[in-house]
PDB file of C-alpha atoms in Angstrom:
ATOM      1  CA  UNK A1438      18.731 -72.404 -42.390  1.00  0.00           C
ATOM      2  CA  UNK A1439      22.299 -72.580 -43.989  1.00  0.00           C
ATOM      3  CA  UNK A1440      25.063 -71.302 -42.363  1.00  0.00           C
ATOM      4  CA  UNK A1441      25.510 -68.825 -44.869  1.00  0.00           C
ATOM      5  CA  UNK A1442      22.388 -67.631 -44.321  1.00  0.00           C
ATOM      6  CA  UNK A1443      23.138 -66.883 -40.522  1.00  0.00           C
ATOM      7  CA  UNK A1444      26.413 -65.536 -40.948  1.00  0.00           C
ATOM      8  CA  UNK A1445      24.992 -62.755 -43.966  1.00  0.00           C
ATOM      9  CA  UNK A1446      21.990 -62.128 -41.311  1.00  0.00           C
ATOM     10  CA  UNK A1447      23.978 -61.716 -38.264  1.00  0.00           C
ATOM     11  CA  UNK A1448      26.876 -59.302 -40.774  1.00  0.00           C
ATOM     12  CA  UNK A1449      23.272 -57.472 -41.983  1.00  0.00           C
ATOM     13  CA  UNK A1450      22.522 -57.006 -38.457  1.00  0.00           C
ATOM     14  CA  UNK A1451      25.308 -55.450 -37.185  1.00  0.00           C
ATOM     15  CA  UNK A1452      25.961 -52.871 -40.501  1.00  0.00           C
ATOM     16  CA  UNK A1453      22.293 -52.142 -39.376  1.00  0.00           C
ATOM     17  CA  UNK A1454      23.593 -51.185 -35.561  1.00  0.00           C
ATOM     18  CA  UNK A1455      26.352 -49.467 -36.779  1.00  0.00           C
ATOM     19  CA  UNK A1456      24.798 -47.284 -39.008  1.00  0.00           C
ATOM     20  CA  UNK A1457      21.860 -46.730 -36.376  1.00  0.00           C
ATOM     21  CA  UNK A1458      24.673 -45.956 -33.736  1.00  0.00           C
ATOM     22  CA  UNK A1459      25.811 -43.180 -36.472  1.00  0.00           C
ATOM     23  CA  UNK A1460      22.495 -41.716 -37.016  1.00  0.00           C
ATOM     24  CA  UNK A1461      22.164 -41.167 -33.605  1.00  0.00           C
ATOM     25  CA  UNK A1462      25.073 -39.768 -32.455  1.00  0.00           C
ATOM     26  CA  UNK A1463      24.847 -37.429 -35.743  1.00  0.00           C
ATOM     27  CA  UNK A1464      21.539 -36.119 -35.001  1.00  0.00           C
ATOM     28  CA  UNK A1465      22.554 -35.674 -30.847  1.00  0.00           C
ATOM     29  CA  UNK A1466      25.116 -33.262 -31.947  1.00  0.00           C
ATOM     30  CA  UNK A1467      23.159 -31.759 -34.181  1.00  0.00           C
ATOM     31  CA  UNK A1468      20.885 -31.225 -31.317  1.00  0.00           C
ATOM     32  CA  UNK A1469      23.536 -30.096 -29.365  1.00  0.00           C
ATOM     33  CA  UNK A1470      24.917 -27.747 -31.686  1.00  0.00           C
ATOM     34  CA  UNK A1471      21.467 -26.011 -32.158  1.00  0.00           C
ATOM     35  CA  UNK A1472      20.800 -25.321 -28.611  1.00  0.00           C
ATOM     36  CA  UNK A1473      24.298 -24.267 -28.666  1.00  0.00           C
ATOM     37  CA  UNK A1474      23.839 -21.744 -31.615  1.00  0.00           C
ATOM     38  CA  UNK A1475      20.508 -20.654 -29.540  1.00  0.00           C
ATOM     39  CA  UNK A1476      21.844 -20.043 -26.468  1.00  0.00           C
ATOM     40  CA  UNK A1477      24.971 -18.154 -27.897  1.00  0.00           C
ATOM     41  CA  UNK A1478      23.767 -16.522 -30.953  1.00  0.00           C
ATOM     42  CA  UNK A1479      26.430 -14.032 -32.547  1.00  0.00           C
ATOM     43  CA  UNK A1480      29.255 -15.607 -30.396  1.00  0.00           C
ATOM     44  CA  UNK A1481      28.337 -18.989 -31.901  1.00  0.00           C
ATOM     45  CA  UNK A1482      28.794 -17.731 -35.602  1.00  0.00           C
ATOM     46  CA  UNK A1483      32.097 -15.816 -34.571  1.00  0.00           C
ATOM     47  CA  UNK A1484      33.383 -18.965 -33.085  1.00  0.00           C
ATOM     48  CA  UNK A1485      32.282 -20.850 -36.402  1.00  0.00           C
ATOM     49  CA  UNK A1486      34.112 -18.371 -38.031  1.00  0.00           C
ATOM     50  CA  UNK A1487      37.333 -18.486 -36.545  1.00  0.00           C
ATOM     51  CA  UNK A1488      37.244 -21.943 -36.880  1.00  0.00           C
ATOM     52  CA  UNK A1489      37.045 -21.845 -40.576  1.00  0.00           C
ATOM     53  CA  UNK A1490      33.548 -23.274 -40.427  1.00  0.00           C
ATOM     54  CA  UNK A1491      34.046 -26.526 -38.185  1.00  0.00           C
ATOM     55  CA  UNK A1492      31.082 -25.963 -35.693  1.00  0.00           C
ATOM     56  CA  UNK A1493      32.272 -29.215 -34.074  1.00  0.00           C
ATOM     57  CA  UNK A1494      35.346 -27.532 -32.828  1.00  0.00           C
ATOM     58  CA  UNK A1495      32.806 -24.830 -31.868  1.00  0.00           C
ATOM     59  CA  UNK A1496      30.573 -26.546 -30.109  1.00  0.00           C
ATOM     60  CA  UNK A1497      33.460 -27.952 -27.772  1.00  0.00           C
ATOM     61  CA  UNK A1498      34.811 -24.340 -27.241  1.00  0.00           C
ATOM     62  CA  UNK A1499      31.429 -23.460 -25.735  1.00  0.00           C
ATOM     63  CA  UNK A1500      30.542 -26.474 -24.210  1.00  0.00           C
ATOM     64  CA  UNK A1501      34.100 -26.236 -22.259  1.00  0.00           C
ATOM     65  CA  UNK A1502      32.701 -22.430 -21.681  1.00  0.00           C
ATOM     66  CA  UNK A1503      29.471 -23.743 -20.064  1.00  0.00           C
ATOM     67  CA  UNK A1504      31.068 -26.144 -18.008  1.00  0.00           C
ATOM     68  CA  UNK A1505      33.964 -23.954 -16.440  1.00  0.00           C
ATOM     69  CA  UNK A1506      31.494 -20.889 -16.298  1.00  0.00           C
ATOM     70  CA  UNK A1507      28.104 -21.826 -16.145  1.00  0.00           C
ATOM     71  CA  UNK A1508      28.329 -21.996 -12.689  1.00  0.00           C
ATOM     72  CA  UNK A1509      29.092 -18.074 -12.437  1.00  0.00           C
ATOM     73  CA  UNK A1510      26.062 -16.621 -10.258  1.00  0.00           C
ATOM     74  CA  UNK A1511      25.625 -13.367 -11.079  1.00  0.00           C
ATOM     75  CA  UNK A1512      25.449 -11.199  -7.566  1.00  0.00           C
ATOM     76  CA  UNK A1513      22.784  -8.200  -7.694  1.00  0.00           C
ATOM     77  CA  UNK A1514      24.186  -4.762  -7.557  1.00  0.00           C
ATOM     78  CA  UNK A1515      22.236  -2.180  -4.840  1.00  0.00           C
ATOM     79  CA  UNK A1516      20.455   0.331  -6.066  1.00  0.00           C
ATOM     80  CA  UNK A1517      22.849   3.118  -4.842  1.00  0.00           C
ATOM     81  CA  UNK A1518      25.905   0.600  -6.684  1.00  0.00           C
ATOM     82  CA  UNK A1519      23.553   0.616  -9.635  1.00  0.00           C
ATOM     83  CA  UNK A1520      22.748   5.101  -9.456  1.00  0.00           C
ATOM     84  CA  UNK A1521      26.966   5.298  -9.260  1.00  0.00           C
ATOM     85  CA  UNK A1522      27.650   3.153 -12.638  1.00  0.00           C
ATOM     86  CA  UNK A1523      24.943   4.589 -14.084  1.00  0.00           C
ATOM     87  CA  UNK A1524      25.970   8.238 -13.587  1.00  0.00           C
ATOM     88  CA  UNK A1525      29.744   7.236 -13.789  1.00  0.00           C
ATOM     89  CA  UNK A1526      29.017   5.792 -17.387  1.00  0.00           C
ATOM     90  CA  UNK A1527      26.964   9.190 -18.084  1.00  0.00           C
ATOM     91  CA  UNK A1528      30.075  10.877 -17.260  1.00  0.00           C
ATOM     92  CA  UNK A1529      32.626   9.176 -19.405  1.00  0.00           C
ATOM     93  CA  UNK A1530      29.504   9.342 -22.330  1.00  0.00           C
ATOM     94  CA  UNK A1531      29.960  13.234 -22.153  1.00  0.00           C
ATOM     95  CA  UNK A1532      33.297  13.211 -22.212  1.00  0.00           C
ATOM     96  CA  UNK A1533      33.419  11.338 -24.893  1.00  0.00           C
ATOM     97  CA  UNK A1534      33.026  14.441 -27.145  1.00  0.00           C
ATOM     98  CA  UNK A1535      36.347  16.081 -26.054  1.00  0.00           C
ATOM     99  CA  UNK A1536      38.434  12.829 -25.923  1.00  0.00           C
ATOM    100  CA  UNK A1537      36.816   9.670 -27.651  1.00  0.00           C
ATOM    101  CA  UNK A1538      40.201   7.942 -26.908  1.00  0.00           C
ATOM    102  CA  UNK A1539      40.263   8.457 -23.275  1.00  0.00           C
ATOM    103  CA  UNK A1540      36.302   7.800 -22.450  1.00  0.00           C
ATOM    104  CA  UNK A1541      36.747   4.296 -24.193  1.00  0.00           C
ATOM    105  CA  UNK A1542      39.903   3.849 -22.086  1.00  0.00           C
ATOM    106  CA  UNK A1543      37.775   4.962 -18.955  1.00  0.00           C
ATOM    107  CA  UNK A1544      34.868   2.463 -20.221  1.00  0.00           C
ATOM    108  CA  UNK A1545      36.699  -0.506 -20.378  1.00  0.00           C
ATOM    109  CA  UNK A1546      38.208   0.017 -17.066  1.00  0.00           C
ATOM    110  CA  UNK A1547      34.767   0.592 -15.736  1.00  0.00           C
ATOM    111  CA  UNK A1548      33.189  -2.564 -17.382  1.00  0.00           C
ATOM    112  CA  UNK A1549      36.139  -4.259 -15.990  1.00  0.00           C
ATOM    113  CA  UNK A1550      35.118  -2.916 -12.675  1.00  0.00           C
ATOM    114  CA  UNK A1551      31.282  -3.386 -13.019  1.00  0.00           C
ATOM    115  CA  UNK A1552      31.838  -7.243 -14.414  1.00  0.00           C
ATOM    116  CA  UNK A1553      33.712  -8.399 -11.290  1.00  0.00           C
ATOM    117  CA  UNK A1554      31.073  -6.351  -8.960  1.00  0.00           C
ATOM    118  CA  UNK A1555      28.631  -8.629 -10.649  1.00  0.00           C
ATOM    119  CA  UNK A1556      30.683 -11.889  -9.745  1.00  0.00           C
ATOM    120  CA  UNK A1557      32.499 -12.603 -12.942  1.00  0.00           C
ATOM    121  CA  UNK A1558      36.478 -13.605 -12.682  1.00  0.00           C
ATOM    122  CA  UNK A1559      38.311 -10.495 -12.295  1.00  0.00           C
ATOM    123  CA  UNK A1560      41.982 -11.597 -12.329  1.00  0.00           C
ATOM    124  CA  UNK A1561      43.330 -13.322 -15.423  1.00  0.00           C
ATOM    125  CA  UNK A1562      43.576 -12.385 -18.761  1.00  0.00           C
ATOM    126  CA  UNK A1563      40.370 -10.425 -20.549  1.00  0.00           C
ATOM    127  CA  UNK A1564      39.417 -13.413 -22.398  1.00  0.00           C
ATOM    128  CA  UNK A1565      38.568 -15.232 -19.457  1.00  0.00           C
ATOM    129  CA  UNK A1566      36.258 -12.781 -18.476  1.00  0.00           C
ATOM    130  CA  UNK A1567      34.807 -12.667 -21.971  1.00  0.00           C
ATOM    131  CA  UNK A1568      34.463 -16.415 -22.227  1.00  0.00           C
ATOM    132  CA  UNK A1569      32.592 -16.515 -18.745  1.00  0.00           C
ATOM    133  CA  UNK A1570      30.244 -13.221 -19.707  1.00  0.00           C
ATOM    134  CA  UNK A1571      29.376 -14.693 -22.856  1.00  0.00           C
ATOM    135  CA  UNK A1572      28.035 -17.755 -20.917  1.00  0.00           C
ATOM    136  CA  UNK A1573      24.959 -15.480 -19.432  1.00  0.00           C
ATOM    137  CA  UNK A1574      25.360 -12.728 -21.669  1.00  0.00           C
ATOM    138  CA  UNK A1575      26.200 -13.823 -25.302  1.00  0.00           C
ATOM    139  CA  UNK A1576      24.328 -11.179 -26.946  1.00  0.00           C
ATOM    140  CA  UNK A1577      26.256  -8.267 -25.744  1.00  0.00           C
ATOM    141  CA  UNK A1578      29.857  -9.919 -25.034  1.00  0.00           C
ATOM    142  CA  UNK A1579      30.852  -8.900 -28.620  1.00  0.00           C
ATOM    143  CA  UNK A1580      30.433  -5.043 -27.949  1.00  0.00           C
ATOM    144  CA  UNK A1581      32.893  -5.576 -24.996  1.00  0.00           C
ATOM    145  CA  UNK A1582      35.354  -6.977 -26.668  1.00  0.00           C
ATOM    146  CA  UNK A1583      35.100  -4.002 -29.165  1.00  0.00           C
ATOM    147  CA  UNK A1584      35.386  -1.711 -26.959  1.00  0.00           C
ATOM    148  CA  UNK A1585      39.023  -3.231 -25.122  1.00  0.00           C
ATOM    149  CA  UNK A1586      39.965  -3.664 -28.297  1.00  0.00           C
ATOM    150  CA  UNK A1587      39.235  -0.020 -28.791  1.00  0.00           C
ATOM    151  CA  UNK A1588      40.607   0.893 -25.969  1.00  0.00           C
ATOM    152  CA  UNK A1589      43.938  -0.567 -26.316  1.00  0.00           C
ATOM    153  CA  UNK A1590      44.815   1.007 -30.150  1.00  0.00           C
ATOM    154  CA  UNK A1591      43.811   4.112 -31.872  1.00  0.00           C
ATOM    155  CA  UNK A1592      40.985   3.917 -33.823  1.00  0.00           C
ATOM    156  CA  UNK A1593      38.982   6.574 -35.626  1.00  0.00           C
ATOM    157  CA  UNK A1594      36.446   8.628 -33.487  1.00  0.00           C
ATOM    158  CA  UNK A1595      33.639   6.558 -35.864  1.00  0.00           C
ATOM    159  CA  UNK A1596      35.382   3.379 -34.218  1.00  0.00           C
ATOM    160  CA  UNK A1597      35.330   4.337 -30.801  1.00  0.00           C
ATOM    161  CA  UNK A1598      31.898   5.214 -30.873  1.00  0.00           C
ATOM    162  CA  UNK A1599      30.861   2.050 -32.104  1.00  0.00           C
ATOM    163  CA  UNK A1600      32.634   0.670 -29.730  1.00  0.00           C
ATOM    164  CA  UNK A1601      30.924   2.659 -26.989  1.00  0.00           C
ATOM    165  CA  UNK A1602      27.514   1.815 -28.251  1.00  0.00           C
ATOM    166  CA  UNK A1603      28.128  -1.901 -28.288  1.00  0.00           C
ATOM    167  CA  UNK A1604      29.980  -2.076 -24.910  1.00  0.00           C
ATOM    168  CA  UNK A1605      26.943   0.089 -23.766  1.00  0.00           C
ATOM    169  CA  UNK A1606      24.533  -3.056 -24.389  1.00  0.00           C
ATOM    170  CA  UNK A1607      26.336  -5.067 -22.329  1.00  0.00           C
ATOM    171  CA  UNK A1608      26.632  -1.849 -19.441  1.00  0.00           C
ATOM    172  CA  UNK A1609      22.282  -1.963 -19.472  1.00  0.00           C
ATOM    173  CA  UNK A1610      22.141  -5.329 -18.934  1.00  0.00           C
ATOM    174  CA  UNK A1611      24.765  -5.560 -15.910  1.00  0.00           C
ATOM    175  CA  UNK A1612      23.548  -2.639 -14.220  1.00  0.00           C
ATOM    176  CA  UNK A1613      19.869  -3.734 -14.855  1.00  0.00           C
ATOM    177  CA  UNK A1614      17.469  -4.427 -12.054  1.00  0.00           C
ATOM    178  CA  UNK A1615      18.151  -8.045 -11.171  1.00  0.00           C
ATOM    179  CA  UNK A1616      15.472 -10.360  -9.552  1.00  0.00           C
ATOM    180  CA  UNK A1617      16.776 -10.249  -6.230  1.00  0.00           C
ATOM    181  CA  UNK A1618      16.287  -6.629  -6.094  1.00  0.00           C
ATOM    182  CA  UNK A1619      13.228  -4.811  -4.492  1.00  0.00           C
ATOM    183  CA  UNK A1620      12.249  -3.809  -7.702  1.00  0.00           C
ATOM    184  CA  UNK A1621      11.238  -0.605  -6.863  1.00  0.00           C
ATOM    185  CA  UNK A1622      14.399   1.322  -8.505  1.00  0.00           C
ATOM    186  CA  UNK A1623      15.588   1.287 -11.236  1.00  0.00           C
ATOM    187  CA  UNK A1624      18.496   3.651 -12.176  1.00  0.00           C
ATOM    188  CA  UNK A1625      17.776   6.552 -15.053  1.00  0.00           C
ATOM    189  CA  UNK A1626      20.311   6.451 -17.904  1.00  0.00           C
ATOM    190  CA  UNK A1627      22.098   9.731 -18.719  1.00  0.00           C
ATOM    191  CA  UNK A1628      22.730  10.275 -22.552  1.00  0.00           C
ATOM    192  CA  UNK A1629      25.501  12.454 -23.468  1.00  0.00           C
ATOM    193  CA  UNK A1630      23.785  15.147 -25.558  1.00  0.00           C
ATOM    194  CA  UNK A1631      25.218  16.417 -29.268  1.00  0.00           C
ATOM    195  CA  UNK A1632      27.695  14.228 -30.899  1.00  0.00           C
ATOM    196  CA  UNK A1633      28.359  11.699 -27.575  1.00  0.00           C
ATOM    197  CA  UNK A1634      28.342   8.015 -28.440  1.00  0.00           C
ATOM    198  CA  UNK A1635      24.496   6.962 -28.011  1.00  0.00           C
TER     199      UNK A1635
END
């Protein structure tokens, strides 16, 4: 064999690796991304969003999420914990009718409340909390941050109850029986009747 013919087989070679080594690492983060957009859902696409439609820059918000939060272990509320925030958010539900403004202020302060009962970080700034809730709880995290939203401006009574019913999501699912419980108790939800938010 020529020398040519070596030196065009060995540069053939290596365009071969290189583009191999591409192909690879393209289709990794595609597989990362997915489970990504799995495991987050809605909080995925708003990320996407706000980053004008780079999911790389996406993927490394969450994947910076997992690894600072993912540790979180969620600690079970009692059952008598669980009867109080249950009838507690009942209350502020009812009086919801009277003064939307106020029960949304009252509900974020309670979610606030309920959130670091469960183990999530309870100083620092709300979207710390957020980032670290939407690590085990993705699917409701966006009703949350509706509701402080909510709760720190004026919106229209329409607002404020769609900002109740979202936060309210993410309310069942912290207060819900968790496997370390007995499991004989779960606590009865209290809807505010007429024109309250559910």
């Amino acid at each position: 064999m020529s020398r040519s013919v070596i030196i065009i087989a060995a540069l053939v070679a290596a365009a071969l690796i290189a583009v191999t080594a591409v192909l690879l690492a393209t289709l990794g983060h595609h597989r990362i991304g997915h489970g990504l957009k799995r495991r987050f859902g809605p909080e995925y696409e708003r990320l996407v969003t706000r980053h004008e439609g780079d999911t790389e820059a996406a993927d490394r918000e969450l994947g910076e999420r997992l690894k600072q939060h993912g540790s979180v272990r969620e600690r079970p509320l009692s059952p008598a914990s669980r009867e109080q925030y249950a009838a507690q958010w009942a209350g502020i539900q009812k009086r919801f009718v009277d003064s939307p403004q106020e029960a949304v202020a009252e509900a974020d302060a309670l979610l606030a409340r309920l959130t670091a009962d469960r183990g999530f970080p309870a100083d620092g700034p709300f979207e710390e909390r957020l980032a670290a809730l939407s690590v085990h709880h993705a699917q409701h995290v966006d009703g949350y941050r509706g509701l402080h939203g909510a709760a720190r401006g004026r919106g229209s009574t329409e607002e404020n109850r769609r900002a109740m019913t979202g936060a309210g999501e993410l309310f069942d699912a912290l207060v819900a029986e968790q496997p370390a419980d007995s499991g004989r108790h779960r606590p009865q939800r209290h809807h505010a009747r007429g024109g309250g938010p559910r």
